[in-house]
Amino acid sequence: MAVNAMLKTSAQTNDKWVYSFGKEICQGDATQKNLLGGKGANLAEMSKIGLPVPPGFILSTEVCTYFYQNKNAYPTEIEHQVDAGLKQVEKEIGASFGDVKKPLLLSVRSGARVSMPGMMDTILNIGLNDTTVKGLAASSNNERFAYDCYRRLIQMYSDVVLGVDHDLFEDILDTYKRRNGCRQDTDITAEGLKEISEQFKDLVKKETGKAFPQEPREQLWGAIGAVFKSWMTPRAVTYRKINAIPEEWGTAVCVQAVVFGNMGDDCGTGVAFTRNPSTGENMFYGEYLLNAQGEDVVAGIRTPLHLEDMQKTMPEVYKELNGIRLQLEKHYKDMQDIEFTIQNKKLYMLQTRTGKRTAAAALKIAVDMVNEKLITKEQAIKRINPQSLDQLLHPTIDAKAEKTVLAKGLPASPGAATGEISFDADDAEKLAKDGHKVILCRTETSPEDIHGMHAAEGILTSRGGMTSHAAVVARGMGKPCVSGAGDVMIDHKNKTMTVKGRTLKEGEKITIDGSTGEVLFGAVRMLQPALTGDFETLMQWADATRRLKVRANAETALDAETARKFGAEGIGLCRTEHMFFEPSRILHVRQMILAETQEERREALAKIEPHQRQDFVNLFKIMKGLPVTIRLLDPPLHEFLPQEEDEINSVAKSLSVSPDKVRQRIQRLHEANPMLGLRGSRLGIVYPEIYEMQVKAIFEAALAVKKETGETVTPEVMVPLIATKAEMDILKAMVDKVAAATGFKGYLTGTMIELPRAALAAGSIAETAEFFSFGTNDLTQTTFGISRDDAGSFLPAYQAQHILSADPFASIDTEGVGELVKIAAERGRKTRKELKLGICGEHGGDPASIKFFETTGLDYISCSPYRVPIARLAAAQASLKD
Amino acid sequence: MAVNAMLKTSAQTNDKWVYSFGKEICQGDATQKNLLGGKGANLAEMSKIGLPVPPGFILSTEVCTYFYQNKNAYPTEIEHQVDAGLKQVEKEIGASFGDVKKPLLLSVRSGARVSMPGMMDTILNIGLNDTTVKGLAASSNNERFAYDCYRRLIQMYSDVVLGVDHDLFEDILDTYKRRNGCRQDTDITAEGLKEISEQFKDLVKKETGKAFPQEPREQLWGAIGAVFKSWMTPRAVTYRKINAIPEEWGTAVCVQAVVFGNMGDDCGTGVAFTRNPSTGENMFYGEYLLNAQGEDVVAGIRTPLHLEDMQKTMPEVYKELNGIRLQLEKHYKDMQDIEFTIQNKKLYMLQTRTGKRTAAAALKIAVDMVNEKLITKEQAIKRINPQSLDQLLHPTIDAKAEKTVLAKGLPASPGAATGEISFDADDAEKLAKDGHKVILCRTETSPEDIHGMHAAEGILTSRGGMTSHAAVVARGMGKPCVSGAGDVMIDHKNKTMTVKGRTLKEGEKITIDGSTGEVLFGAVRMLQPALTGDFETLMQWADATRRLKVRANAETALDAETARKFGAEGIGLCRTEHMFFEPSRILHVRQMILAETQEERREALAKIEPHQRQDFVNLFKIMKGLPVTIRLLDPPLHEFLPQEEDEINSVAKSLSVSPDKVRQRIQRLHEANPMLGLRGSRLGIVYPEIYEMQVKAIFEAALAVKKETGETVTPEVMVPLIATKAEMDILKAMVDKVAAATGFKGYLTGTMIELPRAALAAGSIAETAEFFSFGTNDLTQTTFGISRDDAGSFLPAYQAQHILSADPFASIDTEGVGELVKIAAERGRKTRKELKLGICGEHGGDPASIKFFETTGLDYISCSPYRVPIARLAAAQASLKD
């Protein structure tokens, strides 16, 4: 005893290992999931509130812990406690375990804190043997039923506990059926099942060298041991690793009296949701089968009946069940997923748990439950998975539609779209102008494809990851995108693509599902998004709750309008380079880049300037006084360079030099690692005239809009890729000089923090910068030393080997990148108390990241327009205490 | 008075502005350089120890500060104090300022804490005017001398104080000489000089509208004001910015009685070093001119005499001077650079300062002075600039040799070399085999050129910076390299290069000077390095002093032997990829990379393995038990890919696939930013078989060497580019598994810290890693977001605009990169107290960086073999308190 006590961990503070539940004694409740497992805790809870639950008892998770700390041994006290639990069950049921006349049968189930595939599920009918089976036959007056129960026990038990191959039992069954002309299991007679049971027992003896255990208690302990051992099967270990479930949690074992839904037509079994899990409608929603066992409903052998029918067939039972439904909702304050069994018109509850639901249903249920005063607004906000809102903002493929899957890529940008295949951005634009709906299909996309992406309904690429150019731009545009569909081989020259041997031509119709990554043949039926009143209601509650402001990343008028529609409170990132690709200016941009002298460069810039000014005028008008953060030119210049022969020729002509000269200059601009090259503020230092033009366009646009509309315009000029205070000093001075020259007042000058050095030197940079916006995309790239464009070659292996729990470009890496954000925020604010802090990387739309940003005290997050509602909700959740 | 007092800064704690020096009164000493300027402090010091210094007084730097804080006004008390100082000078000299018979003449000089070009130098002969010049003529009995002094005063004073263009005076002189047939200034007679003085005065009146000031005190104050004003000339401001000299320092003004070396043949002037500044030999080393003024020696108008001659011409004076030499050395405990003047056989000291010297001289002087008990070993160690040792380790161009400079590039790797031009690595190798000396000339180099670089005497590139591939590899090899010589246009196809219109063919001889960046035509005479006993002695002292161990970065047997020769205490970085380029294995390496299956890859690796093992056997033998850190494969795989048609064909053949297939695979391996792509530990995760082969080769080699030599072998397996603990866990497990399989024990497994994330997560990584080696090259790249290969397009602009004070790839950026090193060291050691810490980036050979690394508590630094002595000395200096 003393030794046993010493071996116990601190968690095992008492000697209680077994917890009973039932009508008379109930030793647990729903709050004790850690101790009793999810299933057990809810069974105890239901018993406690008086629902008809077959009695049983639970061996707690502490037994599991003890079991593994003591070389698979049990605590000494446990046998006695199990006996006591069993006695209580016998008393309630009025039957005895192992009784030859009216035997009590037991089920043994595993039950961890969270539902966990890979562990043992259930062994039913424990307690049957050659003698008790006869008692069951007699007491049920149904010999066939009794022997069917027995052969099931032998089969399940031998497989799970004794390790006899499942298929060997199926072989015996099949042979019998073939020989006796039975088509289905139900065709087998009582005699047949008797014979099969004998054969099963012979098999067990042959395979294990021992007879099938006839002793009911031996069966029970064998099943209990099997549950505890299943906690450490390779499948379970792997599942825990993937889902970050600690091994120490352990599993509980739930032992419960078996009730039968298959003893006749006054029996049945069913599953139900307390509300419609698909729409959220407040109605009872479920199915049941008469004279059936639990698994038969799910297995789909017979077509189940709608729950409504029960009102006719068993009105009393239905009434009781519906009452339980209402009681459970009131009790759990959430929609429940329940299992029940009817044995001779008596209703038993076998399970209740929080029901899974669609995004639309989740919204409706949350809002309804607030109106029904079941939950508070805060609870409603917490209950919605922000990510799931995506389903509501985009068209989705009708789950009932027929579809032919051609290939599978990454679900890069949510929503579905149907269109004609186009392999070229220019073609796509032309087709779209002529009224065609187009899916742009490219090996990968580049900034030169932007106009084609804009024109297309959706984008498909055969290369690139979740954060490839195509994926990022598509998400920004709110367009569906499937990226990295490796089976799709695109032949851009011949304008065809081949998928697993099937060739598709330009103009053929396909459908892509950016939420699943599927590429489908032809047009597929879709459901259009409907932003219902519930959506609006919940968003208002979220807005009233959150501290973080939400802005959008937007350049075009369309983006800005979408952002406003979705509730953005400003623009957090206007990437001016996106404006440089428009056909009306790309030639001048190229002229500028390839200029040899500052004079030539200024000439080209002068031609771009009116366009830039107009861009900003449009944005300022739409944003009506809300802050607009404009990032000065950022990407490496060679992104804009001409590639095609005719582009080179036209640039050469405009510069009055030979095409060869242009080619030479292009060659000279080549960089080994453009991400780490001449870009961002470095452009502004080396070619100040570029930034001067941009800043002038911003301030002149602001003045023009102010004059026209009378409204304030609050531009925030953002210098990208600052590493040192000295860069910021030089460029801030330039901005102030241009502002003075134009006479504009009321702007801020700040920087993106997107380099580790900038984060570390934030204290000194904040002496000059008036705001920081964390560019967490680039900050992740440099902190990890991973280029998003190239990560596809190893990130899959990294995720498979659990090196990274999440893609660090999708969800912020709090250990590394996050620490830099924290450091920069603290040091920046130490220097300048009122420093405005925001984040404009992809992480601005990721709920887990938003939760982190809330803790760092940022002022706002900025994300693509289509993620604004997600960010609003996530920000509200982040501001609520756990 | 009260107002004046209030205006003073806190530095001005008293009302003393003027400090006298001379035989009778001496109000300063050498410690007061901040107050009196370098020159003034040393004059005071010499006076104090009784040396014959013409008396004078100093207006302190505080006057300068006051001057600028009070709109160019002086403190009220100063006039009185200057008067007093002047009176003291008159008293000691026995002549009066402005006296018509025996006038005292004064010199006015500027003197900041450190010598600073761009400021006013000297005005001599203040006190002369139309009247006193006659007195000087009479008292010196030398009219020509007196008028020469006068015309010099007018010329200097008018230029510096009154702003009259210097050339106008020269025009008058030239015109006079032409008309009067004078070839040299000395041909001009007394009458001529009188006439010229008159013309000079006319010029001043014409140019300034005022007569040349006749009042001696006006002259004096004019000169003093000119010195203070020269502190803020644009040239001085720029110089201070570049050299980080604070503006607040200010300059002092030194006013001193003029003595004349040009009054006859018992007069003279000279400069000398107390020891030979070129060799360090302990002998008096200097030159002098009889009957001459100070500047004549330097100007080189007449050939000066060796100091030895003075023993004959003026034995008494020589004896006195030599006594002073010994006294100064004993006093200053360092070699001095002195100026003296002899006026009528009387010796006057005009200046003493620490003498500049060559590296060899510095070594010899330091060692000798320790032996002479003048200084301690610690002082000797501190006195040598570690960088200067480079001069001793490489051949240098004879400073006296004639040379034709073709172009100038960056001094990328020190030393000089002559050879025949070769434009191709293969050609260079062949030529070298045939006994030719070759300079490899490339636009830029790549890892494929390594064998050619090895074969060449030196490397010249027309592109790339101080840290380009060519520069880094050349420094590692200890070969001279000039990089980024933009004027050199290489035509690789036609095997010619053009430099400013001059075309050079393959086989023509050039010389490169990697210490200056010069590219010279033909062969140029050189001096070979001689590592004297002094070098060894000093190194021993350094070794006994330093805490940091010094290792070398080395892969080849030659590197390792050089490293040992230079005193390396192990190998801190063996880059296994360098071994992959050898002709005997590159085909198999390519086979491996282009393999489609793990099996194909293993086949190729099996062919590389024996070579790798032999590489390690060689290294272990040479290093005789010293630790050898071996970095597993690091660079992006496509660096090894074939480019040329025939290379592609031979790989295709070896893989039994078509060349097109190979081309496709090459295309697939292309990365947008290889620096941030599939490299380092990512290779080991995605293709574990590569690292397994390498680790097996290491352990098998270690076992073989141990067996053969009986010596311990201590390999340290280093995993590159770790970002997370999980990567380290997986790869450490692999290393341990291979070790267990081979049966080898006694190794360490660690990682490079070269990503910001690794530095931040060092605490968790150290749970697995047994050592850290800071890869500060890559850490700088990611922390700054700057690719070394691409920095050339903006780093020059950055340095010109003072955004970066030093190239962060050459000297560690302590604010950013340095903080990460500190963080990682602290967090790593917190987890694992005995964690071994080293650094193996380029910074390991940079003294300033080594000083920083000493403060972070690293265990060792590792640098290229040729920098080992530099690192040993720098480490010793770093460990000494300032």
PDB file of N, CA, C and O in Angstrom, chain B residues 227-247:
ATOM      1  N   VAL B 227      41.737  80.363 -37.489  1.00  0.00           N
ATOM      2  CA  VAL B 227      41.820  78.978 -37.024  1.00  0.00           C
ATOM      3  C   VAL B 227      40.459  78.506 -36.520  1.00  0.00           C
ATOM      4  O   VAL B 227      39.964  77.445 -36.910  1.00  0.00           O
ATOM      5  N   PHE B 228      39.840  79.320 -35.661  1.00  0.00           N
ATOM      6  CA  PHE B 228      38.533  78.890 -35.135  1.00  0.00           C
ATOM      7  C   PHE B 228      37.520  78.703 -36.259  1.00  0.00           C
ATOM      8  O   PHE B 228      36.738  77.763 -36.258  1.00  0.00           O
ATOM      9  N   LYS B 229      37.546  79.620 -37.220  1.00  0.00           N
ATOM     10  CA  LYS B 229      36.571  79.504 -38.321  1.00  0.00           C
ATOM     11  C   LYS B 229      36.830  78.274 -39.179  1.00  0.00           C
ATOM     12  O   LYS B 229      35.907  77.693 -39.747  1.00  0.00           O
ATOM     13  N   SER B 230      38.114  77.885 -39.266  1.00  0.00           N
ATOM     14  CA  SER B 230      38.418  76.746 -40.138  1.00  0.00           C
ATOM     15  C   SER B 230      37.831  75.446 -39.579  1.00  0.00           C
ATOM     16  O   SER B 230      37.742  74.445 -40.279  1.00  0.00           O
ATOM     17  N   TRP B 231      37.413  75.432 -38.307  1.00  0.00           N
ATOM     18  CA  TRP B 231      36.782  74.250 -37.707  1.00  0.00           C
ATOM     19  C   TRP B 231      35.479  73.887 -38.413  1.00  0.00           C
ATOM     20  O   TRP B 231      35.055  72.749 -38.418  1.00  0.00           O
ATOM     21  N   MET B 232      34.837  74.924 -38.999  1.00  0.00           N
ATOM     22  CA  MET B 232      33.529  74.669 -39.603  1.00  0.00           C
ATOM     23  C   MET B 232      33.541  74.755 -41.129  1.00  0.00           C
ATOM     24  O   MET B 232      32.474  74.850 -41.738  1.00  0.00           O
ATOM     25  N   THR B 233      34.690  74.714 -41.755  1.00  0.00           N
ATOM     26  CA  THR B 233      34.687  74.696 -43.221  1.00  0.00           C
ATOM     27  C   THR B 233      34.047  73.397 -43.686  1.00  0.00           C
ATOM     28  O   THR B 233      34.113  72.386 -42.986  1.00  0.00           O
ATOM     29  N   PRO B 234      33.432  73.427 -44.875  1.00  0.00           N
ATOM     30  CA  PRO B 234      32.772  72.197 -45.359  1.00  0.00           C
ATOM     31  C   PRO B 234      33.729  70.996 -45.365  1.00  0.00           C
ATOM     32  O   PRO B 234      33.323  69.886 -45.009  1.00  0.00           O
ATOM     33  N   ARG B 235      34.995  71.234 -45.729  1.00  0.00           N
ATOM     34  CA  ARG B 235      35.931  70.111 -45.788  1.00  0.00           C
ATOM     35  C   ARG B 235      36.120  69.492 -44.400  1.00  0.00           C
ATOM     36  O   ARG B 235      36.162  68.271 -44.242  1.00  0.00           O
ATOM     37  N   ALA B 236      36.252  70.369 -43.397  1.00  0.00           N
ATOM     38  CA  ALA B 236      36.449  69.882 -42.033  1.00  0.00           C
ATOM     39  C   ALA B 236      35.196  69.163 -41.526  1.00  0.00           C
ATOM     40  O   ALA B 236      35.276  68.109 -40.890  1.00  0.00           O
ATOM     41  N   VAL B 237      34.024  69.729 -41.843  1.00  0.00           N
ATOM     42  CA  VAL B 237      32.768  69.112 -41.409  1.00  0.00           C
ATOM     43  C   VAL B 237      32.637  67.712 -42.001  1.00  0.00           C
ATOM     44  O   VAL B 237      32.302  66.747 -41.316  1.00  0.00           O
ATOM     45  N   THR B 238      32.919  67.605 -43.293  1.00  0.00           N
ATOM     46  CA  THR B 238      32.824  66.308 -43.966  1.00  0.00           C
ATOM     47  C   THR B 238      33.799  65.310 -43.363  1.00  0.00           C
ATOM     48  O   THR B 238      33.450  64.162 -43.087  1.00  0.00           O
ATOM     49  N   TYR B 239      35.030  65.766 -43.135  1.00  0.00           N
ATOM     50  CA  TYR B 239      36.036  64.864 -42.582  1.00  0.00           C
ATOM     51  C   TYR B 239      35.589  64.336 -41.217  1.00  0.00           C
ATOM     52  O   TYR B 239      35.713  63.151 -40.919  1.00  0.00           O
ATOM     53  N   ARG B 240      35.029  65.223 -40.419  1.00  0.00           N
ATOM     54  CA  ARG B 240      34.566  64.788 -39.103  1.00  0.00           C
ATOM     55  C   ARG B 240      33.438  63.777 -39.205  1.00  0.00           C
ATOM     56  O   ARG B 240      33.383  62.804 -38.464  1.00  0.00           O
ATOM     57  N   LYS B 241      32.521  64.016 -40.146  1.00  0.00           N
ATOM     58  CA  LYS B 241      31.401  63.097 -40.320  1.00  0.00           C
ATOM     59  C   LYS B 241      31.915  61.709 -40.674  1.00  0.00           C
ATOM     60  O   LYS B 241      31.508  60.701 -40.095  1.00  0.00           O
ATOM     61  N   ILE B 242      32.809  61.676 -41.637  1.00  0.00           N
ATOM     62  CA  ILE B 242      33.330  60.380 -42.089  1.00  0.00           C
ATOM     63  C   ILE B 242      34.040  59.663 -40.965  1.00  0.00           C
ATOM     64  O   ILE B 242      33.925  58.456 -40.803  1.00  0.00           O
ATOM     65  N   ASN B 243      34.796  60.427 -40.153  1.00  0.00           N
ATOM     66  CA  ASN B 243      35.605  59.792 -39.129  1.00  0.00           C
ATOM     67  C   ASN B 243      34.963  59.825 -37.743  1.00  0.00           C
ATOM     68  O   ASN B 243      35.607  59.524 -36.752  1.00  0.00           O
ATOM     69  N   ALA B 244      33.690  60.180 -37.752  1.00  0.00           N
ATOM     70  CA  ALA B 244      32.924  60.171 -36.502  1.00  0.00           C
ATOM     71  C   ALA B 244      33.605  60.979 -35.403  1.00  0.00           C
ATOM     72  O   ALA B 244      33.721  60.549 -34.270  1.00  0.00           O
ATOM     73  N   ILE B 245      34.089  62.166 -35.769  1.00  0.00           N
ATOM     74  CA  ILE B 245      34.675  63.058 -34.771  1.00  0.00           C
ATOM     75  C   ILE B 245      33.603  64.063 -34.360  1.00  0.00           C
ATOM     76  O   ILE B 245      33.054  64.762 -35.203  1.00  0.00           O
ATOM     77  N   PRO B 246      33.297  64.135 -33.077  1.00  0.00           N
ATOM     78  CA  PRO B 246      32.220  65.042 -32.644  1.00  0.00           C
ATOM     79  C   PRO B 246      32.573  66.517 -32.887  1.00  0.00           C
ATOM     80  O   PRO B 246      33.716  66.929 -32.661  1.00  0.00           O
ATOM     81  N   GLU B 247      31.600  67.278 -33.315  1.00  0.00           N
ATOM     82  CA  GLU B 247      31.789  68.688 -33.580  1.00  0.00           C
ATOM     83  C   GLU B 247      32.129  69.437 -32.292  1.00  0.00           C
ATOM     84  O   GLU B 247      32.856  70.419 -32.297  1.00  0.00           O
TER      85      GLU B 247
END
